[in-house]
Short mmCIF file of C-alpha atoms in Angstrom, two decimals:
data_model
loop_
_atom_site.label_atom_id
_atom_site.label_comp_id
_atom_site.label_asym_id
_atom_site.label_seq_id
_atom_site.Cartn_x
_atom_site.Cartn_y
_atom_site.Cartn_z
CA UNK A 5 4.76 -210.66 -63.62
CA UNK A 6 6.12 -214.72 -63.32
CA UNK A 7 6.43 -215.76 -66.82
CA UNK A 8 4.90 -213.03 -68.42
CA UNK A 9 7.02 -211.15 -70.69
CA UNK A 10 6.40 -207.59 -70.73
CA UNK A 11 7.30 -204.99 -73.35
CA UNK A 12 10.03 -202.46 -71.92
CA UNK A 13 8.04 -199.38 -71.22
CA UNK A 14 9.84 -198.80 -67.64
CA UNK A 15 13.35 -198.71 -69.41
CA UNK A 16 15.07 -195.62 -69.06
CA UNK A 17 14.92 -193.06 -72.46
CA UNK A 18 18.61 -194.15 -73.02
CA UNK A 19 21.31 -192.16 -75.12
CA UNK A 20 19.38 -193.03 -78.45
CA UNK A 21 16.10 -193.03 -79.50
CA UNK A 22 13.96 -193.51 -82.96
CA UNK A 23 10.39 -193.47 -83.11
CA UNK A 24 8.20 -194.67 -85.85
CA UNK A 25 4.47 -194.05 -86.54
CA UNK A 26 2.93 -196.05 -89.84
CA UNK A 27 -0.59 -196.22 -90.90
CA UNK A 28 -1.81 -199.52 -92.59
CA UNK A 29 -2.85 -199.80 -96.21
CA UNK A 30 -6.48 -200.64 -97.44
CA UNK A 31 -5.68 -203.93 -98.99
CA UNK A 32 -6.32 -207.09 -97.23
CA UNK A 33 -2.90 -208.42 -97.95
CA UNK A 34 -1.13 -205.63 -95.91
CA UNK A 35 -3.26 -206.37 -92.40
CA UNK A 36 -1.87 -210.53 -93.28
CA UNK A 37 1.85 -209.19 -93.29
CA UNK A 38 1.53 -207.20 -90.13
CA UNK A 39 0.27 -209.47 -88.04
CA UNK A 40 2.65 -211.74 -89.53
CA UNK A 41 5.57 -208.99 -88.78
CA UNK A 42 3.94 -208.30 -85.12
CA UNK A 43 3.87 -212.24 -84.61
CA UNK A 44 7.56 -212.28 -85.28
CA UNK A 45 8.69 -209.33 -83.55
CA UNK A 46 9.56 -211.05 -80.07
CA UNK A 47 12.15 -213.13 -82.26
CA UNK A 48 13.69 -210.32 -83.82
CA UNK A 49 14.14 -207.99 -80.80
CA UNK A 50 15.80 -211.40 -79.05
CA UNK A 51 18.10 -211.47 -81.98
CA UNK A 52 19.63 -208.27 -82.36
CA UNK A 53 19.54 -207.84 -78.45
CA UNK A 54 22.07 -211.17 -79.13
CA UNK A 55 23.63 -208.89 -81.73
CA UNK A 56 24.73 -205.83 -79.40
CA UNK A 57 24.50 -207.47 -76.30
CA UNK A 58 26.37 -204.45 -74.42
CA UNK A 59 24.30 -201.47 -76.28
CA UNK A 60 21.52 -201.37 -73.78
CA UNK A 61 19.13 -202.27 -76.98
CA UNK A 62 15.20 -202.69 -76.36
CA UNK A 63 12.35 -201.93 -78.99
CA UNK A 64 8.47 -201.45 -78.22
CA UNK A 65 5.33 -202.48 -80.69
CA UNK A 66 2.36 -201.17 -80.43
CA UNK A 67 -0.92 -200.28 -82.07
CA UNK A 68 -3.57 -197.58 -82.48
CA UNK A 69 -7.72 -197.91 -81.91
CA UNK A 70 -7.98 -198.98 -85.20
CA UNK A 71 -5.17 -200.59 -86.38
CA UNK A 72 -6.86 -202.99 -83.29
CA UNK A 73 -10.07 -203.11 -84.78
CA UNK A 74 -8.35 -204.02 -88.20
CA UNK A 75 -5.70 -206.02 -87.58
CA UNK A 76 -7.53 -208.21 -84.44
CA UNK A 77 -11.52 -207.99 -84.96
CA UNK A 78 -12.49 -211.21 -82.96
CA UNK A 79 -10.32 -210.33 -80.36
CA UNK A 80 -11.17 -208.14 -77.13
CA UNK A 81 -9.86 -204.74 -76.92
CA UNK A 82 -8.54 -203.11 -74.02
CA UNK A 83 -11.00 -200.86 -72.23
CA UNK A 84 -9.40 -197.28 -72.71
CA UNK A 85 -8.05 -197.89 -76.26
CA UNK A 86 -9.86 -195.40 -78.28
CA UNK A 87 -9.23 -192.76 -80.71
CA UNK A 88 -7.49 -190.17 -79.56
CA UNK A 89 -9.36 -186.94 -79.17
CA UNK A 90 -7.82 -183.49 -79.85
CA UNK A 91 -8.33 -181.29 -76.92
CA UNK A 92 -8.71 -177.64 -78.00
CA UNK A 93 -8.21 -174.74 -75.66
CA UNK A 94 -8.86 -171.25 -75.90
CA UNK A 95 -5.12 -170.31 -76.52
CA UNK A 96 -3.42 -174.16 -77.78
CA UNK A 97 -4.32 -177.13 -78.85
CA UNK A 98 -3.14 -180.70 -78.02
CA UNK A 99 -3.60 -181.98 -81.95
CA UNK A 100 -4.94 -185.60 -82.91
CA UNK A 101 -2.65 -187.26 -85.73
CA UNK A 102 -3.06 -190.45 -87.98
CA UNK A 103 -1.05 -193.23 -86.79
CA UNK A 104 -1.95 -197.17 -86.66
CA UNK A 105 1.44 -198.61 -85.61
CA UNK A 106 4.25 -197.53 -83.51
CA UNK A 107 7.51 -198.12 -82.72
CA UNK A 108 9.89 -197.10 -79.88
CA UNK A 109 13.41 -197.82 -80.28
CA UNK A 110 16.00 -197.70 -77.68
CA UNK A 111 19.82 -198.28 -77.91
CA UNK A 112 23.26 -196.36 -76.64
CA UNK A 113 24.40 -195.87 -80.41
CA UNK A 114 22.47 -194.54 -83.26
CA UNK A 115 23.74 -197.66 -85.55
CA UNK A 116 21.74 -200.34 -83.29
CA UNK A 117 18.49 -198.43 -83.53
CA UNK A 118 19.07 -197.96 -87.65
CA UNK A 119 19.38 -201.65 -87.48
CA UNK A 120 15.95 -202.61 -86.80
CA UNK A 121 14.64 -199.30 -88.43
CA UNK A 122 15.96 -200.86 -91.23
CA UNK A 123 14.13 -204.07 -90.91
CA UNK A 124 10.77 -202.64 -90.37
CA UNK A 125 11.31 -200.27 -93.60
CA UNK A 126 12.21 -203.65 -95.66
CA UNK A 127 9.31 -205.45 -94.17
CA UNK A 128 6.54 -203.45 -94.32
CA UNK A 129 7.16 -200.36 -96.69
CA UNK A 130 5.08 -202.33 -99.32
CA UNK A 131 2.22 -202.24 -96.88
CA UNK A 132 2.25 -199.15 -94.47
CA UNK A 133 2.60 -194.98 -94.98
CA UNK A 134 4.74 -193.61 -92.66
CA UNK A 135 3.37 -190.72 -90.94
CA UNK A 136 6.35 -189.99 -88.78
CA UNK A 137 9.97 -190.99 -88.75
CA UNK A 138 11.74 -189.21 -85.09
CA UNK A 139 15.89 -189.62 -84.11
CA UNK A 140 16.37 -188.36 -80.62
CA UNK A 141 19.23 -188.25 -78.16
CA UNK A 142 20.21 -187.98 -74.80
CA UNK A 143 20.76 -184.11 -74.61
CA UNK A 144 23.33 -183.40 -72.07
CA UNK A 145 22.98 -184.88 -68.60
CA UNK A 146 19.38 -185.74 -69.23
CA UNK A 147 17.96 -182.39 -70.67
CA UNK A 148 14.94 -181.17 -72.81
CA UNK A 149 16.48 -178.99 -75.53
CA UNK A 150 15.20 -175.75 -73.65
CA UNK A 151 17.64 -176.65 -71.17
CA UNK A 152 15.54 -178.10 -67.81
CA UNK A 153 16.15 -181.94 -66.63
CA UNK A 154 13.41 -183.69 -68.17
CA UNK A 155 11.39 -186.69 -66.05
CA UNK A 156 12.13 -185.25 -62.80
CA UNK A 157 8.14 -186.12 -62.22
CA UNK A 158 8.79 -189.89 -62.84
CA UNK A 159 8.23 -192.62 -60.34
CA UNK A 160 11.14 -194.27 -59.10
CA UNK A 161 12.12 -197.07 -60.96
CA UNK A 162 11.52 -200.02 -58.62
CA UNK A 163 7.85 -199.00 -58.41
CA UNK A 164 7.33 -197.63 -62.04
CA UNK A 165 5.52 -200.29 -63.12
CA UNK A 166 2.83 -199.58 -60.69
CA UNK A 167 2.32 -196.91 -62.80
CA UNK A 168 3.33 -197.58 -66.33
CA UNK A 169 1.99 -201.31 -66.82
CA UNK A 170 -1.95 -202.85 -66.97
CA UNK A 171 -2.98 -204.40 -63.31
CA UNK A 172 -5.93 -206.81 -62.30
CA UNK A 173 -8.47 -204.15 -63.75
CA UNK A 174 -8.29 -205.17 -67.54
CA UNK A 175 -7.10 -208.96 -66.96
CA UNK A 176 -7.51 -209.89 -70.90
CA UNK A 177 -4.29 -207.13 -70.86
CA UNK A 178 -2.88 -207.41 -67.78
CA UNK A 179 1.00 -206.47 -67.76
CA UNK A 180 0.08 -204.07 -71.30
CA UNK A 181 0.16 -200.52 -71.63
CA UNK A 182 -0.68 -197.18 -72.87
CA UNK A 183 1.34 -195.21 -75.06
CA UNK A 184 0.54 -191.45 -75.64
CA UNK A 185 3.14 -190.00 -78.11
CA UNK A 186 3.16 -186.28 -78.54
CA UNK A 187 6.12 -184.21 -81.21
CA UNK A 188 6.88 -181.03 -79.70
CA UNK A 189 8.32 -178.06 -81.17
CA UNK A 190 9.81 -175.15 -79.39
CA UNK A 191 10.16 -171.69 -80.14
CA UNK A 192 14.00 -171.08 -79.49
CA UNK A 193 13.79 -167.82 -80.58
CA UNK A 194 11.21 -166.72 -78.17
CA UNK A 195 12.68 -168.78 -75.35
CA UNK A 196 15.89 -167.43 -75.44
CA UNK A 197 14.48 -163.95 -75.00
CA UNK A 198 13.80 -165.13 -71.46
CA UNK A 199 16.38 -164.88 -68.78
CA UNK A 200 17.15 -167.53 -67.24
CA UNK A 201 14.77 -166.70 -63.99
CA UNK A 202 12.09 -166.45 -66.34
CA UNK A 203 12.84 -169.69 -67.69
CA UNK A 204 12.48 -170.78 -64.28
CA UNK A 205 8.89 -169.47 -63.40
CA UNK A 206 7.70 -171.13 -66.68
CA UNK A 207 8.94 -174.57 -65.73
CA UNK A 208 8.51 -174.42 -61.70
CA UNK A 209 12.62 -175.66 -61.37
CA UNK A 210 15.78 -174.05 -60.87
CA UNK A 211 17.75 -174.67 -64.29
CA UNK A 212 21.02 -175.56 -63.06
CA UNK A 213 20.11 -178.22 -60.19
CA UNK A 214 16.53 -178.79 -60.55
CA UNK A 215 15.70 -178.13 -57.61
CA UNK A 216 11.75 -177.45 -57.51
CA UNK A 217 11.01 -173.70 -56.92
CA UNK A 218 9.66 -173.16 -53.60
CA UNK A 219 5.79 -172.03 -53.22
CA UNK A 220 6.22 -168.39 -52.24
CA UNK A 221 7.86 -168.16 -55.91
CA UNK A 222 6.25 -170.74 -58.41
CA UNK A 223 3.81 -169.08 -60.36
CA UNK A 224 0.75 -170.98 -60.48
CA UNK A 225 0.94 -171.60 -64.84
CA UNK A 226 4.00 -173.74 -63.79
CA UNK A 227 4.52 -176.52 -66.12
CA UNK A 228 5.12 -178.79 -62.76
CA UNK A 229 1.89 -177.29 -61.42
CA UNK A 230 -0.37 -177.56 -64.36
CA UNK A 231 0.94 -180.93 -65.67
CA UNK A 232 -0.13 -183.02 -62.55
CA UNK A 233 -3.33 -184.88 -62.21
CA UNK A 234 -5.17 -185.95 -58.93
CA UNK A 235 -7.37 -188.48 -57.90
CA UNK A 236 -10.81 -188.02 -56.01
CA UNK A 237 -8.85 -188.08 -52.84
CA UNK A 238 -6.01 -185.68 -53.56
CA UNK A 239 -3.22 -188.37 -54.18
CA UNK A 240 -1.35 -187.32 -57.18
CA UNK A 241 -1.37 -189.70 -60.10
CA UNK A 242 1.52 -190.35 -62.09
CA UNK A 243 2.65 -191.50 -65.36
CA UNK A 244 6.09 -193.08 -66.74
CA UNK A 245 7.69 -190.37 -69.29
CA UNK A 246 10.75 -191.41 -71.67
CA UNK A 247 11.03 -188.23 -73.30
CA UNK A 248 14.23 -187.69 -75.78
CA UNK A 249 15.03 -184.55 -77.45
CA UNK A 250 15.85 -183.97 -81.12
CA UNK A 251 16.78 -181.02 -83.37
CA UNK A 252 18.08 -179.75 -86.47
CA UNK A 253 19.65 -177.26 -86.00
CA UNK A 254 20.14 -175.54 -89.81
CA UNK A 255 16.56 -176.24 -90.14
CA UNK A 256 15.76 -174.19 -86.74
CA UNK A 257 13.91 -177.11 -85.71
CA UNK A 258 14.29 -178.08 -82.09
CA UNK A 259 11.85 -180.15 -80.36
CA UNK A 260 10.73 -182.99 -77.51
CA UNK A 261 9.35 -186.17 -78.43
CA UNK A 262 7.28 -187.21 -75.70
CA UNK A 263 6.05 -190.70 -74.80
CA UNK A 264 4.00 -191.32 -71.73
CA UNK A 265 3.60 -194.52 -70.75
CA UNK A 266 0.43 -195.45 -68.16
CA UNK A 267 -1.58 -197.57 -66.52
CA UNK A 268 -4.62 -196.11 -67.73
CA UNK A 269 -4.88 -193.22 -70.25
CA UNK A 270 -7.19 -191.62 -68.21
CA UNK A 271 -4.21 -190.11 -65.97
CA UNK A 272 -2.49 -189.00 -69.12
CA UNK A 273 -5.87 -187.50 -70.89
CA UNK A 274 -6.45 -185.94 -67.28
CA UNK A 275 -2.42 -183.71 -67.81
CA UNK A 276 -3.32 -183.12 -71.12
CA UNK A 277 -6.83 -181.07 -69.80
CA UNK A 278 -5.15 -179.27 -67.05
CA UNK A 279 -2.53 -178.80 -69.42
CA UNK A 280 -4.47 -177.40 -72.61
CA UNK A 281 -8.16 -176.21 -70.96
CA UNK A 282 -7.11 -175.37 -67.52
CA UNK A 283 -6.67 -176.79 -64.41
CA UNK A 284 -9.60 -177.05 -61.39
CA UNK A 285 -8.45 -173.39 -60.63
CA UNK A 286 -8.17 -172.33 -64.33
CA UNK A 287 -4.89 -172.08 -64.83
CA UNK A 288 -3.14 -173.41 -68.14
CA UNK A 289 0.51 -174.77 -68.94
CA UNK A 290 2.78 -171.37 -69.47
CA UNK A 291 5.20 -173.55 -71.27
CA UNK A 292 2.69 -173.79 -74.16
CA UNK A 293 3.75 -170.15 -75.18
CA UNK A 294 6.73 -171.69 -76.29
CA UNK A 295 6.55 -175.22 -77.19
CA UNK A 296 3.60 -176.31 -79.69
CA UNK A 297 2.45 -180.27 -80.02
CA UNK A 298 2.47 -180.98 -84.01
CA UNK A 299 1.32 -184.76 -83.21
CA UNK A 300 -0.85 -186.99 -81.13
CA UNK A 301 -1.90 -190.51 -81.12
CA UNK A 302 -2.79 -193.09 -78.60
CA UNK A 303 -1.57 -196.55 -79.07
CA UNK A 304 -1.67 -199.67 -76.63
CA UNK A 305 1.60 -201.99 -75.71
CA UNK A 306 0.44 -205.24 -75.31
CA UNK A 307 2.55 -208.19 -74.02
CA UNK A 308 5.36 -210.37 -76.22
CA UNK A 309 2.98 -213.23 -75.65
CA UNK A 310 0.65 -211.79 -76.61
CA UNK A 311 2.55 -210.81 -80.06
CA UNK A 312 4.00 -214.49 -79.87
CA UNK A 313 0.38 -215.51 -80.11
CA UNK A 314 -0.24 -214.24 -83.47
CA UNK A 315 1.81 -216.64 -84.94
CA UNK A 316 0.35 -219.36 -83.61
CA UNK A 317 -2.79 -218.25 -84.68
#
């Protein structure tokens, strides 16, 4: 990656997170001030990183199918940025959602990612709708709100960009990536009910150590079974997650944001199935019984030179 500067999809969820989905106005005028925003975005994440230099700040830009189409028509498009699909199962559904820009915000303190929330409200209120507006924090020592250790499945980090980041097979957006955000909401009520050994077979981990559960007692609904995805040869495929959890509590709203980023949707798309439909033996995610997807949307991370670019154009 020699002197190509690469969004920070492989940084780790961190103790803060906001995420931000907007959809684009009609008018001409609004498409000229976002590309005008996205061409100046490198120089404001450089700035407030200057700002809290010790926060652990970092901030991702992306876009939807057809904010592309919109905002960049004479431009390529990267080969697996399209609309995304809902997938509908017999028992849940993994929804499809409006959304034409988004925003992932990282930072140790909540103040640091209002900062540039802030900024993007100021700049482009006049020409977006927001669709979706999410604060999350680091729950515990790394937890989803139901309690397990969340992105046990990730690749280590020395090698997650092997996973996570654009290779020689789309060169025009080598080093980009793809986003696929889904909100999560979980029924406490009904998860609670479950002892903690329940808990267990539902996820496919001990809850305390997270140690995987051991085949003889893994039931084969599993989340850890059912989420992966294979390739023709049997090699198991993998995706960079930077989940966060948030809540609100008086509102009996607890949920997981999840963000996976990946080389190629495909590997995502291929969870969600095995997930939602079934996998190649039929089986579906248990963990749906408790925890229902109230968003989806694809979007694609391109490079800071490539945002740099718009400027210049």
């Amino acid at each position: 990656m020699q002197n190509i500067r690469v969004q920070p999809v492989v940084n780790p969820p961190g103790e803060n997170a906001v995420f931000i989905t907007l959809t684009i106005n009609s008018d001409v005028a609004a498409l000229d001030t976002i590309r005008s925003f996205a061409g100046n975005f490198t120089a404001l994440i450089r700035s407030l990183t200057k700002r809290f230099l010790n926060s652990h700040f970092n901030a991702i830009m992306g876009f939807s199918s057809s904010a592309w189409d919109r905002l960049f028509p004479n431009q390529p498009k990267p080969k697996e940025l399209v609309p995304f699909e809902e997938i509908r199962g017999e028992k849940h559904t993994a929804v499809s959602t409006p959304g034409d820009i988004f925003f992932h915000i990282r930072a140790d303190s909540q103040d640091v990612c209002f900062e540039l929330t802030s900024i993007i409200h100021q700049q482009l209120s006049d020409c977006t709708t927001t669709i979706d507006e999410t604060h999350g924090f680091r729950y515990l020592d790394g937890r989803a709100i139901i309690g397990f250790v969340d992105g046990t499945e990730n690749p280590e980090s020395m090698i997650a960009s092997e996973y996570a980041v654009i290779g020689d097979e789309d060169p025009n957006f080598k080093y980009g990536s793809y986003a696929f955000s889904q909100k999560y909401l979980h029924d406490m009520q009904k998860w609670q009910a479950l002892s903690t050994e329940e808990q267990e077979k539902v996820i496919g981990r001990r809850k305390f150590n997270d140690m995987e559960l051991g085949d003889h007692e893994k039931p084969a609904t599993a989340h850890n079974n059912v989420s992966k995805a294979y390739d023709k040869d049997g090699n198991e495929m993998k995706i960079l997650r930077a989940n966060i959890a948030f809540a609100h509590p008086l509102k009996n709203e607890y949920g997981t944001y999840f963000i996976g980023y990946a080389r190629s949707f495909s590997v995502t798309k291929q969870m969600l199935k095995n997930m939602f439909l079934g996998n190649e033996d039929g089986y579906i995610d248990h963990l749906l019984d408790f925890s229902t997807p109230i968003s989806g949307t694809l979007f694609f991370i391109p490079t800071y030179d490539f945002l740099d670019s718009l400027t210049a154009d």
